[in-house]
Amino acid sequence: MNFLSGIPFTVQTVLLLVASNCFMTMAWYGHLKNLASSPWYVAALVSWGIALFEYMLQVPGNRIGFESAGLTVAQLKIIQEVITLCVFVPFAWIYLDQPPRLDFLWAGLCLVGAVYFVFRGA
């Protein structure tokens, strides 16, 4: 990933995982708005095509995080879950017209606890 050279490996990991999660969120939930009248298998094929781009960013992100930044698999997973919530809430609110609820805050606080426990002593 030459375009990321010079950026710390942990930051590269997070950037790639954020970008991959944007594609993943669109693949998993975008069809609910864009392809609502299409058969499920059309939505699945379109989602699969979008997910290809997600994997093209997620796999190198996890490899850089694991091999170069020295993150554990558990740390990578927790980072991904935090990113998922940070991407999903605005997506659901802005794109799918699903306003955020107070429960999202509580879920976020639970993830903060998960981050603490996974990175404690690292």
PDB file of C-alpha atoms in Angstrom:
ATOM      1  CA  MET A   1       0.000   0.000   0.000  1.00  0.00           C
ATOM      2  CA  ASN A   2       2.380   2.684  -1.236  1.00  0.00           C
ATOM      3  CA  PHE A   3      -0.157   5.487  -0.825  1.00  0.00           C
ATOM      4  CA  LEU A   4      -0.111   4.840   2.932  1.00  0.00           C
ATOM      5  CA  SER A   5       3.664   4.813   3.354  1.00  0.00           C
ATOM      6  CA  GLY A   6       4.879   7.213   5.986  1.00  0.00           C
ATOM      7  CA  ILE A   7       1.703   6.791   8.046  1.00  0.00           C
ATOM      8  CA  PRO A   8       2.058   4.777  11.277  1.00  0.00           C
ATOM      9  CA  PHE A   9       0.889   1.178  10.901  1.00  0.00           C
ATOM     10  CA  THR A  10      -1.837   1.517  13.519  1.00  0.00           C
ATOM     11  CA  VAL A  11      -3.274   4.543  11.705  1.00  0.00           C
ATOM     12  CA  GLN A  12      -3.075   2.671   8.386  1.00  0.00           C
ATOM     13  CA  THR A  13      -4.995  -0.176   9.972  1.00  0.00           C
ATOM     14  CA  VAL A  14      -7.740   2.086  11.302  1.00  0.00           C
ATOM     15  CA  LEU A  15      -8.062   4.007   8.016  1.00  0.00           C
ATOM     16  CA  LEU A  16      -8.377   0.822   5.990  1.00  0.00           C
ATOM     17  CA  LEU A  17     -10.889  -0.650   8.432  1.00  0.00           C
ATOM     18  CA  VAL A  18     -12.992   2.540   8.399  1.00  0.00           C
ATOM     19  CA  ALA A  19     -13.057   2.532   4.593  1.00  0.00           C
ATOM     20  CA  SER A  20     -13.863  -1.182   4.479  1.00  0.00           C
ATOM     21  CA  ASN A  21     -16.656  -0.711   6.995  1.00  0.00           C
ATOM     22  CA  CYS A  22     -18.256   1.973   4.834  1.00  0.00           C
ATOM     23  CA  PHE A  23     -18.464  -0.552   1.992  1.00  0.00           C
ATOM     24  CA  MET A  24     -19.645  -3.291   4.356  1.00  0.00           C
ATOM     25  CA  THR A  25     -22.417  -1.143   5.786  1.00  0.00           C
ATOM     26  CA  MET A  26     -23.612  -0.244   2.290  1.00  0.00           C
ATOM     27  CA  ALA A  27     -23.464  -3.913   1.245  1.00  0.00           C
ATOM     28  CA  TRP A  28     -25.368  -5.127   4.293  1.00  0.00           C
ATOM     29  CA  TYR A  29     -27.975  -2.380   4.587  1.00  0.00           C
ATOM     30  CA  GLY A  30     -27.962  -0.201   1.449  1.00  0.00           C
ATOM     31  CA  HIS A  31     -30.194  -2.643  -0.415  1.00  0.00           C
ATOM     32  CA  LEU A  32     -32.982  -1.932   2.080  1.00  0.00           C
ATOM     33  CA  LYS A  33     -33.344   1.472   0.443  1.00  0.00           C
ATOM     34  CA  ASN A  34     -31.891   1.043  -3.054  1.00  0.00           C
ATOM     35  CA  LEU A  35     -33.212  -2.400  -3.982  1.00  0.00           C
ATOM     36  CA  ALA A  36     -36.325  -2.683  -1.815  1.00  0.00           C
ATOM     37  CA  SER A  37     -38.512  -3.758  -4.742  1.00  0.00           C
ATOM     38  CA  SER A  38     -35.941  -6.165  -6.203  1.00  0.00           C
ATOM     39  CA  PRO A  39     -35.897  -9.886  -5.461  1.00  0.00           C
ATOM     40  CA  TRP A  40     -33.672 -10.887  -2.557  1.00  0.00           C
ATOM     41  CA  TYR A  41     -31.178 -12.645  -4.847  1.00  0.00           C
ATOM     42  CA  VAL A  42     -30.599  -9.440  -6.846  1.00  0.00           C
ATOM     43  CA  ALA A  43     -29.924  -7.582  -3.598  1.00  0.00           C
ATOM     44  CA  ALA A  44     -27.614 -10.408  -2.507  1.00  0.00           C
ATOM     45  CA  LEU A  45     -25.606 -10.286  -5.748  1.00  0.00           C
ATOM     46  CA  VAL A  46     -25.286  -6.494  -5.647  1.00  0.00           C
ATOM     47  CA  SER A  47     -24.302  -6.672  -1.974  1.00  0.00           C
ATOM     48  CA  TRP A  48     -21.748  -9.352  -2.785  1.00  0.00           C
ATOM     49  CA  GLY A  49     -20.208  -7.073  -5.431  1.00  0.00           C
ATOM     50  CA  ILE A  50     -19.969  -4.211  -2.935  1.00  0.00           C
ATOM     51  CA  ALA A  51     -18.540  -6.537  -0.297  1.00  0.00           C
ATOM     52  CA  LEU A  52     -15.666  -7.397  -2.638  1.00  0.00           C
ATOM     53  CA  PHE A  53     -14.358  -3.849  -2.167  1.00  0.00           C
ATOM     54  CA  GLU A  54     -14.844  -4.182   1.569  1.00  0.00           C
ATOM     55  CA  TYR A  55     -12.627  -7.271   1.645  1.00  0.00           C
ATOM     56  CA  MET A  56     -10.011  -5.595  -0.554  1.00  0.00           C
ATOM     57  CA  LEU A  57      -9.581  -3.015   2.230  1.00  0.00           C
ATOM     58  CA  GLN A  58     -10.339  -5.131   5.297  1.00  0.00           C
ATOM     59  CA  VAL A  59      -7.854  -7.923   4.571  1.00  0.00           C
ATOM     60  CA  PRO A  60      -4.835  -5.617   4.134  1.00  0.00           C
ATOM     61  CA  GLY A  61      -6.018  -3.553   7.113  1.00  0.00           C
ATOM     62  CA  ASN A  62      -6.051  -6.599   9.367  1.00  0.00           C
ATOM     63  CA  ARG A  63      -2.729  -7.854   7.975  1.00  0.00           C
ATOM     64  CA  ILE A  64      -1.025  -4.500   8.552  1.00  0.00           C
ATOM     65  CA  GLY A  65      -2.513  -4.314  12.053  1.00  0.00           C
ATOM     66  CA  PHE A  66      -1.468  -7.850  12.951  1.00  0.00           C
ATOM     67  CA  GLU A  67       1.898  -8.166  11.188  1.00  0.00           C
ATOM     68  CA  SER A  68       3.223  -4.596  11.273  1.00  0.00           C
ATOM     69  CA  ALA A  69       1.437  -2.779  14.105  1.00  0.00           C
ATOM     70  CA  GLY A  70       1.612  -5.779  16.442  1.00  0.00           C
ATOM     71  CA  LEU A  71      -2.093  -5.766  17.286  1.00  0.00           C
ATOM     72  CA  THR A  72      -3.670  -8.973  18.516  1.00  0.00           C
ATOM     73  CA  VAL A  73      -6.644 -10.560  16.789  1.00  0.00           C
ATOM     74  CA  ALA A  74      -8.838  -9.558  19.751  1.00  0.00           C
ATOM     75  CA  GLN A  75      -7.653  -5.951  19.473  1.00  0.00           C
ATOM     76  CA  LEU A  76      -8.353  -5.921  15.734  1.00  0.00           C
ATOM     77  CA  LYS A  77     -11.854  -7.282  16.345  1.00  0.00           C
ATOM     78  CA  ILE A  78     -12.679  -4.698  19.003  1.00  0.00           C
ATOM     79  CA  ILE A  79     -11.352  -1.893  16.777  1.00  0.00           C
ATOM     80  CA  GLN A  80     -13.609  -3.218  14.007  1.00  0.00           C
ATOM     81  CA  GLU A  81     -16.656  -3.274  16.306  1.00  0.00           C
ATOM     82  CA  VAL A  82     -16.075   0.318  17.424  1.00  0.00           C
ATOM     83  CA  ILE A  83     -15.684   1.393  13.808  1.00  0.00           C
ATOM     84  CA  THR A  84     -18.846  -0.511  12.887  1.00  0.00           C
ATOM     85  CA  LEU A  85     -20.915   1.429  15.400  1.00  0.00           C
ATOM     86  CA  CYS A  86     -19.297   4.740  14.415  1.00  0.00           C
ATOM     87  CA  VAL A  87     -20.107   4.096  10.741  1.00  0.00           C
ATOM     88  CA  PHE A  88     -23.502   2.454  11.205  1.00  0.00           C
ATOM     89  CA  VAL A  89     -25.181   5.099  13.378  1.00  0.00           C
ATOM     90  CA  PRO A  90     -24.651   8.011  10.929  1.00  0.00           C
ATOM     91  CA  PHE A  91     -25.465   5.713   7.980  1.00  0.00           C
ATOM     92  CA  ALA A  92     -28.746   4.578   9.533  1.00  0.00           C
ATOM     93  CA  TRP A  93     -29.644   8.131  10.523  1.00  0.00           C
ATOM     94  CA  ILE A  94     -28.675   9.978   7.337  1.00  0.00           C
ATOM     95  CA  TYR A  95     -29.129   7.354   4.641  1.00  0.00           C
ATOM     96  CA  LEU A  96     -31.936   5.162   5.990  1.00  0.00           C
ATOM     97  CA  ASP A  97     -33.786   7.853   7.994  1.00  0.00           C
ATOM     98  CA  GLN A  98     -33.506   5.846  11.215  1.00  0.00           C
ATOM     99  CA  PRO A  99     -32.851   8.384  13.993  1.00  0.00           C
ATOM    100  CA  PRO A 100     -30.323   7.457  16.682  1.00  0.00           C
ATOM    101  CA  ARG A 101     -31.640   6.329  20.044  1.00  0.00           C
ATOM    102  CA  LEU A 102     -30.234   6.534  23.518  1.00  0.00           C
ATOM    103  CA  ASP A 103     -29.573   2.770  23.309  1.00  0.00           C
ATOM    104  CA  PHE A 104     -26.847   3.519  20.743  1.00  0.00           C
ATOM    105  CA  LEU A 105     -25.030   5.561  23.401  1.00  0.00           C
ATOM    106  CA  TRP A 106     -25.254   2.665  25.868  1.00  0.00           C
ATOM    107  CA  ALA A 107     -23.968   0.266  23.215  1.00  0.00           C
ATOM    108  CA  GLY A 108     -21.087   2.656  22.535  1.00  0.00           C
ATOM    109  CA  LEU A 109     -20.217   2.796  26.224  1.00  0.00           C
ATOM    110  CA  CYS A 110     -20.172  -1.005  26.342  1.00  0.00           C
ATOM    111  CA  LEU A 111     -17.707  -0.947  23.438  1.00  0.00           C
ATOM    112  CA  VAL A 112     -15.540   1.561  25.316  1.00  0.00           C
ATOM    113  CA  GLY A 113     -15.415  -0.988  28.129  1.00  0.00           C
ATOM    114  CA  ALA A 114     -14.503  -3.719  25.640  1.00  0.00           C
ATOM    115  CA  VAL A 115     -11.705  -1.544  24.251  1.00  0.00           C
ATOM    116  CA  TYR A 116     -10.393  -0.972  27.768  1.00  0.00           C
ATOM    117  CA  PHE A 117     -10.307  -4.662  28.639  1.00  0.00           C
ATOM    118  CA  VAL A 118      -8.781  -5.797  25.332  1.00  0.00           C
ATOM    119  CA  PHE A 119      -6.052  -3.126  25.341  1.00  0.00           C
ATOM    120  CA  ARG A 120      -5.395  -3.239  29.099  1.00  0.00           C
ATOM    121  CA  GLY A 121      -1.783  -4.170  29.647  1.00  0.00           C
ATOM    122  CA  ALA A 122      -0.952  -3.993  25.938  1.00  0.00           C
TER     123      ALA A 122
END
